[in-house]
Coordinates of C-alpha atoms and ligand atoms in Angstrom, one line a residue:
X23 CA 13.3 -21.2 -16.8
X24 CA 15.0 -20.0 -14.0
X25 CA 13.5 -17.1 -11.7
X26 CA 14.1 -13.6 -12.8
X27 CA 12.4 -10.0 -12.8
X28 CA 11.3 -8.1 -15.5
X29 CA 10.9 -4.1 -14.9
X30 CA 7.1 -3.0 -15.1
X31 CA 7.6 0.1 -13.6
X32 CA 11.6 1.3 -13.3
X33 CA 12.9 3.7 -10.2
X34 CA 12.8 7.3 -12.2
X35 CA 8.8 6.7 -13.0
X36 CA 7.7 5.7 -9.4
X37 CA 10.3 8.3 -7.8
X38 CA 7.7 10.9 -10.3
X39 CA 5.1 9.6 -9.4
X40 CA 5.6 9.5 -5.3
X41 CA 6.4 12.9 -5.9
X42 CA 3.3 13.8 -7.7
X43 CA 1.0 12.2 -5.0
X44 CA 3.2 13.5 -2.4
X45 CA 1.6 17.3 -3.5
X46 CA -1.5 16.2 -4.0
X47 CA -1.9 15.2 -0.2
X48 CA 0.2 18.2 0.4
X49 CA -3.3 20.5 -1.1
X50 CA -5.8 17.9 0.1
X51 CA -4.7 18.0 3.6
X52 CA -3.8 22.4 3.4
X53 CA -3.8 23.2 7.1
X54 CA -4.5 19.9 9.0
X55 CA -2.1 17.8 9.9
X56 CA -1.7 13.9 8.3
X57 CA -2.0 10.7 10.2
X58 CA -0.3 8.1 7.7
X59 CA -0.6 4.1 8.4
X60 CA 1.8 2.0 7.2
X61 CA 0.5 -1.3 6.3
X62 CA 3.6 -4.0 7.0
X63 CA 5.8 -5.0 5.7
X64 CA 5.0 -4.2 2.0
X65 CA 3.8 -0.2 2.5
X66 CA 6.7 0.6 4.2
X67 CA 9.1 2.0 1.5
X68 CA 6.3 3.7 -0.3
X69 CA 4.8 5.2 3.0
X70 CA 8.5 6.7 3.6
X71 CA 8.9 8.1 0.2
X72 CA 5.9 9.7 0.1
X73 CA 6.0 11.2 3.9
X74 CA 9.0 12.9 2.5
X75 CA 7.7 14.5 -0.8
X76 CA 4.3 15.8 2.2
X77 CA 4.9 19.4 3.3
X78 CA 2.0 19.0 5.9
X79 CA 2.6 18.0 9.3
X80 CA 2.5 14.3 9.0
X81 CA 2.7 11.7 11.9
X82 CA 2.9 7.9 11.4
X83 CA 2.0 4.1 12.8
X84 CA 2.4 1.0 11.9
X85 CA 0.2 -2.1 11.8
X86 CA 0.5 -5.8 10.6
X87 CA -2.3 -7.2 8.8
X88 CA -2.2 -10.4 6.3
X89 CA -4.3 -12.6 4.3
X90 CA -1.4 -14.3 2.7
X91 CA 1.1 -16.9 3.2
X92 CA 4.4 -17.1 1.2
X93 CA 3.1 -17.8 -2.2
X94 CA 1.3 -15.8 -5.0
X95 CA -2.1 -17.2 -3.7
X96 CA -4.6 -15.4 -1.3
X97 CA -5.9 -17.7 1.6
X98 CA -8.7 -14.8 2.4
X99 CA -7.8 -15.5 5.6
X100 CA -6.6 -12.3 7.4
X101 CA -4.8 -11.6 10.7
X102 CA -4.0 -8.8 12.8
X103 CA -0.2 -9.5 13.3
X104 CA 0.7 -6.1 14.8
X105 CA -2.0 -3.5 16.2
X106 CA -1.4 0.4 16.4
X107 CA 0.0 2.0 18.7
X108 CA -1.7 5.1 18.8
X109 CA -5.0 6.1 19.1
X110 CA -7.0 7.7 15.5
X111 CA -9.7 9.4 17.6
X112 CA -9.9 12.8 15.8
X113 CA -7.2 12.3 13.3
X114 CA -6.9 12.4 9.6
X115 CA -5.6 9.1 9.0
X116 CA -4.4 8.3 5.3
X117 CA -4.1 4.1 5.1
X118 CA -0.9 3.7 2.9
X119 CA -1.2 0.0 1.2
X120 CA 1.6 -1.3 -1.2
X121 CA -1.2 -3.2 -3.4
X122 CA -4.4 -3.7 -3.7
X123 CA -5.6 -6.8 -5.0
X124 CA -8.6 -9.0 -4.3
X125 CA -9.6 -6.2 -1.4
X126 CA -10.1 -8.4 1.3
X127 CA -7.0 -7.1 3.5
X128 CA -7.6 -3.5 3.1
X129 CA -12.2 -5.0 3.7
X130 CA -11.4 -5.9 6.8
X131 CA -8.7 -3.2 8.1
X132 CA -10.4 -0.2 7.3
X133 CA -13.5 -1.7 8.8
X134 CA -11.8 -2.0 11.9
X135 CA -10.2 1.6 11.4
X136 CA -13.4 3.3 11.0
X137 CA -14.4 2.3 14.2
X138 CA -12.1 3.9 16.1
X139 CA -13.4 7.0 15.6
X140 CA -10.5 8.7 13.5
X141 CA -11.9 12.6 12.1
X142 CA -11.6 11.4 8.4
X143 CA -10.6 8.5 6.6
X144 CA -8.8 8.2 3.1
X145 CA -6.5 5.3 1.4
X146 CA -3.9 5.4 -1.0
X147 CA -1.6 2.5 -2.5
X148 CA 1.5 2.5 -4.6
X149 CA -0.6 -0.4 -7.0
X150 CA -4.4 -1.1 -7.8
X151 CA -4.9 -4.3 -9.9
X152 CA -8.7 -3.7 -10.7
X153 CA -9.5 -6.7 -12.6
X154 CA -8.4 -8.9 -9.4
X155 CA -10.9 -7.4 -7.1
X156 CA -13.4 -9.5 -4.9
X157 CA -14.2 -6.9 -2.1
X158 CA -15.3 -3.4 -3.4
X159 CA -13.1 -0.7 -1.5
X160 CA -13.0 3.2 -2.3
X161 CA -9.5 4.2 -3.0
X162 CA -8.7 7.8 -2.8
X163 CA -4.8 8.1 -4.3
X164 CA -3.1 5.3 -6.9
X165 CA 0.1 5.3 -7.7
X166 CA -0.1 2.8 -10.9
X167 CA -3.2 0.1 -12.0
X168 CA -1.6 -2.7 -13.0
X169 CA -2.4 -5.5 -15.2
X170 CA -3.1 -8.9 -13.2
X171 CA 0.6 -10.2 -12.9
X172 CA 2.4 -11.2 -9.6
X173 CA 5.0 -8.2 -8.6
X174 CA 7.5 -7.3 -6.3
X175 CA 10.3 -4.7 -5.8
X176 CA 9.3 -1.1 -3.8
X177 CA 8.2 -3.1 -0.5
X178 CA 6.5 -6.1 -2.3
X179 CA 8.1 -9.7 -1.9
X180 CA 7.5 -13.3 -3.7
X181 CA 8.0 -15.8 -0.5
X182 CA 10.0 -12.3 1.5
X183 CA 12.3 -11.9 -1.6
X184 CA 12.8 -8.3 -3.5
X185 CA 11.4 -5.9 -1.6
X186 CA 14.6 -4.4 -1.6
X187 CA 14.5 -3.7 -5.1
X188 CA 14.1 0.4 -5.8
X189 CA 11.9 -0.7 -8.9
X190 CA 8.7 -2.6 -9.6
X191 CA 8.8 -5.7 -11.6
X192 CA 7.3 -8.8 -12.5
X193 CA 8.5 -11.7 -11.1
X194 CA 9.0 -15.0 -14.2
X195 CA 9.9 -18.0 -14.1
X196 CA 8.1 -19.6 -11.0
X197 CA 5.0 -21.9 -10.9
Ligands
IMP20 P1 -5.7 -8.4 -1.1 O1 -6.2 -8.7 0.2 O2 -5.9 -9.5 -2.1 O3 -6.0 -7.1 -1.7 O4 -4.1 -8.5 -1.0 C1 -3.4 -7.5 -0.4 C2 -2.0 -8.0 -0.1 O5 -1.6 -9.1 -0.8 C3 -1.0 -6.9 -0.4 O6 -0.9 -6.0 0.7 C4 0.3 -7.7 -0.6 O7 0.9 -7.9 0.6 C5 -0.2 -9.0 -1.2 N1 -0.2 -9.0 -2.7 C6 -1.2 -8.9 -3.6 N2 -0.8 -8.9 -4.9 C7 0.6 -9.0 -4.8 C8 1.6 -9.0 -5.8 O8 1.4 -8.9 -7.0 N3 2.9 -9.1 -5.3 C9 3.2 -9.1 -4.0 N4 2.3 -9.1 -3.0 C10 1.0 -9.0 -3.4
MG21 MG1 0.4 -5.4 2.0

């Protein structure tokens, strides 16, 4: 069978829901201002559609962190490819993930986060698949739980592939 992707979740229904989420934070965060964290590469089309649907002051930074390679197969091996650049002493930071899976990235990274002394700490990501969790971690906004399949589209990639796509979808016909 040659590779293809089926929709799971099409553009109009995760456009919704960003927008949804977007006032949520908006009344969670009334009169403080939002320090968002864009996990690479796969939170950075979410993080941007949902700075844009925040009507609180929001600032932003970026940081690298992995646990896979190309495949569809964690290694539980994580790395810090790209550090911040700014401080979170005193902040509000909001940790914007594309997926959450088995846990271990987002373990590790807000265990590092927390230590740098940031006023509050909350996460939220565009996918939760529950059943696939190894490391318990507290998630304060989801976008969609998922069923366990391998997806892409909205930031995700199989092997750097898709993320492009303005829709998630489920990736078929590969090993
Ligand atoms: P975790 O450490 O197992 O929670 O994995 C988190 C990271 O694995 C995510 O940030 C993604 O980069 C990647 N990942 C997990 N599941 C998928 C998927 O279904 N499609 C694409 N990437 C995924
Ligand atoms: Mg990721």
């Amino acid at each position: 069978m040659a590779e293809s992707v089926r929709v799971l979740v099409d553009e109009a229904e995760v456009a919704k829901r960003i927008e949804y989420l977007g006032k949520k934070i908006s009344e969670d965060y009334a009169g403080k201002q939002v320090h968002l964290i864009c996990v690479l590469k796969g939170g950075v089309f979410f993080m941007c559609e949902l700075a844009k649907r925040i009507s609180v002051p929001v600032s932003m930074d970026f940081m690298s962190v992995s646990s896979y390679g190309d495949g569809t197969a964690s290694s539980g091996v994580v790395k810090i490819a790209k550090d911040l650049d700014e401080t979170l002493e005193g902040k509000d930071v909001l940790v914007v993930e594309d997926i959450i899976d088995s846990g271990r990235t987002l373990y590790y990274l807000l265990d590092i986060l927390a230590k740098r002394n940031p006023k509050s700490m909350k996460l939220c990501t565009l996918l939760d698949k529950p059943d696939r969790r190894v490391r318990d971690v507290k998630v304060d906004y989801v976008g969609f739980e998922i069923p366990d399949e391998f997806v892409v589209g909205y930031g995700l990639d199989y092997a750097q592939k898709y993320r492009n796509l303005p829709y998630i979808g489920v990736v078929e016909g590969v090993e």
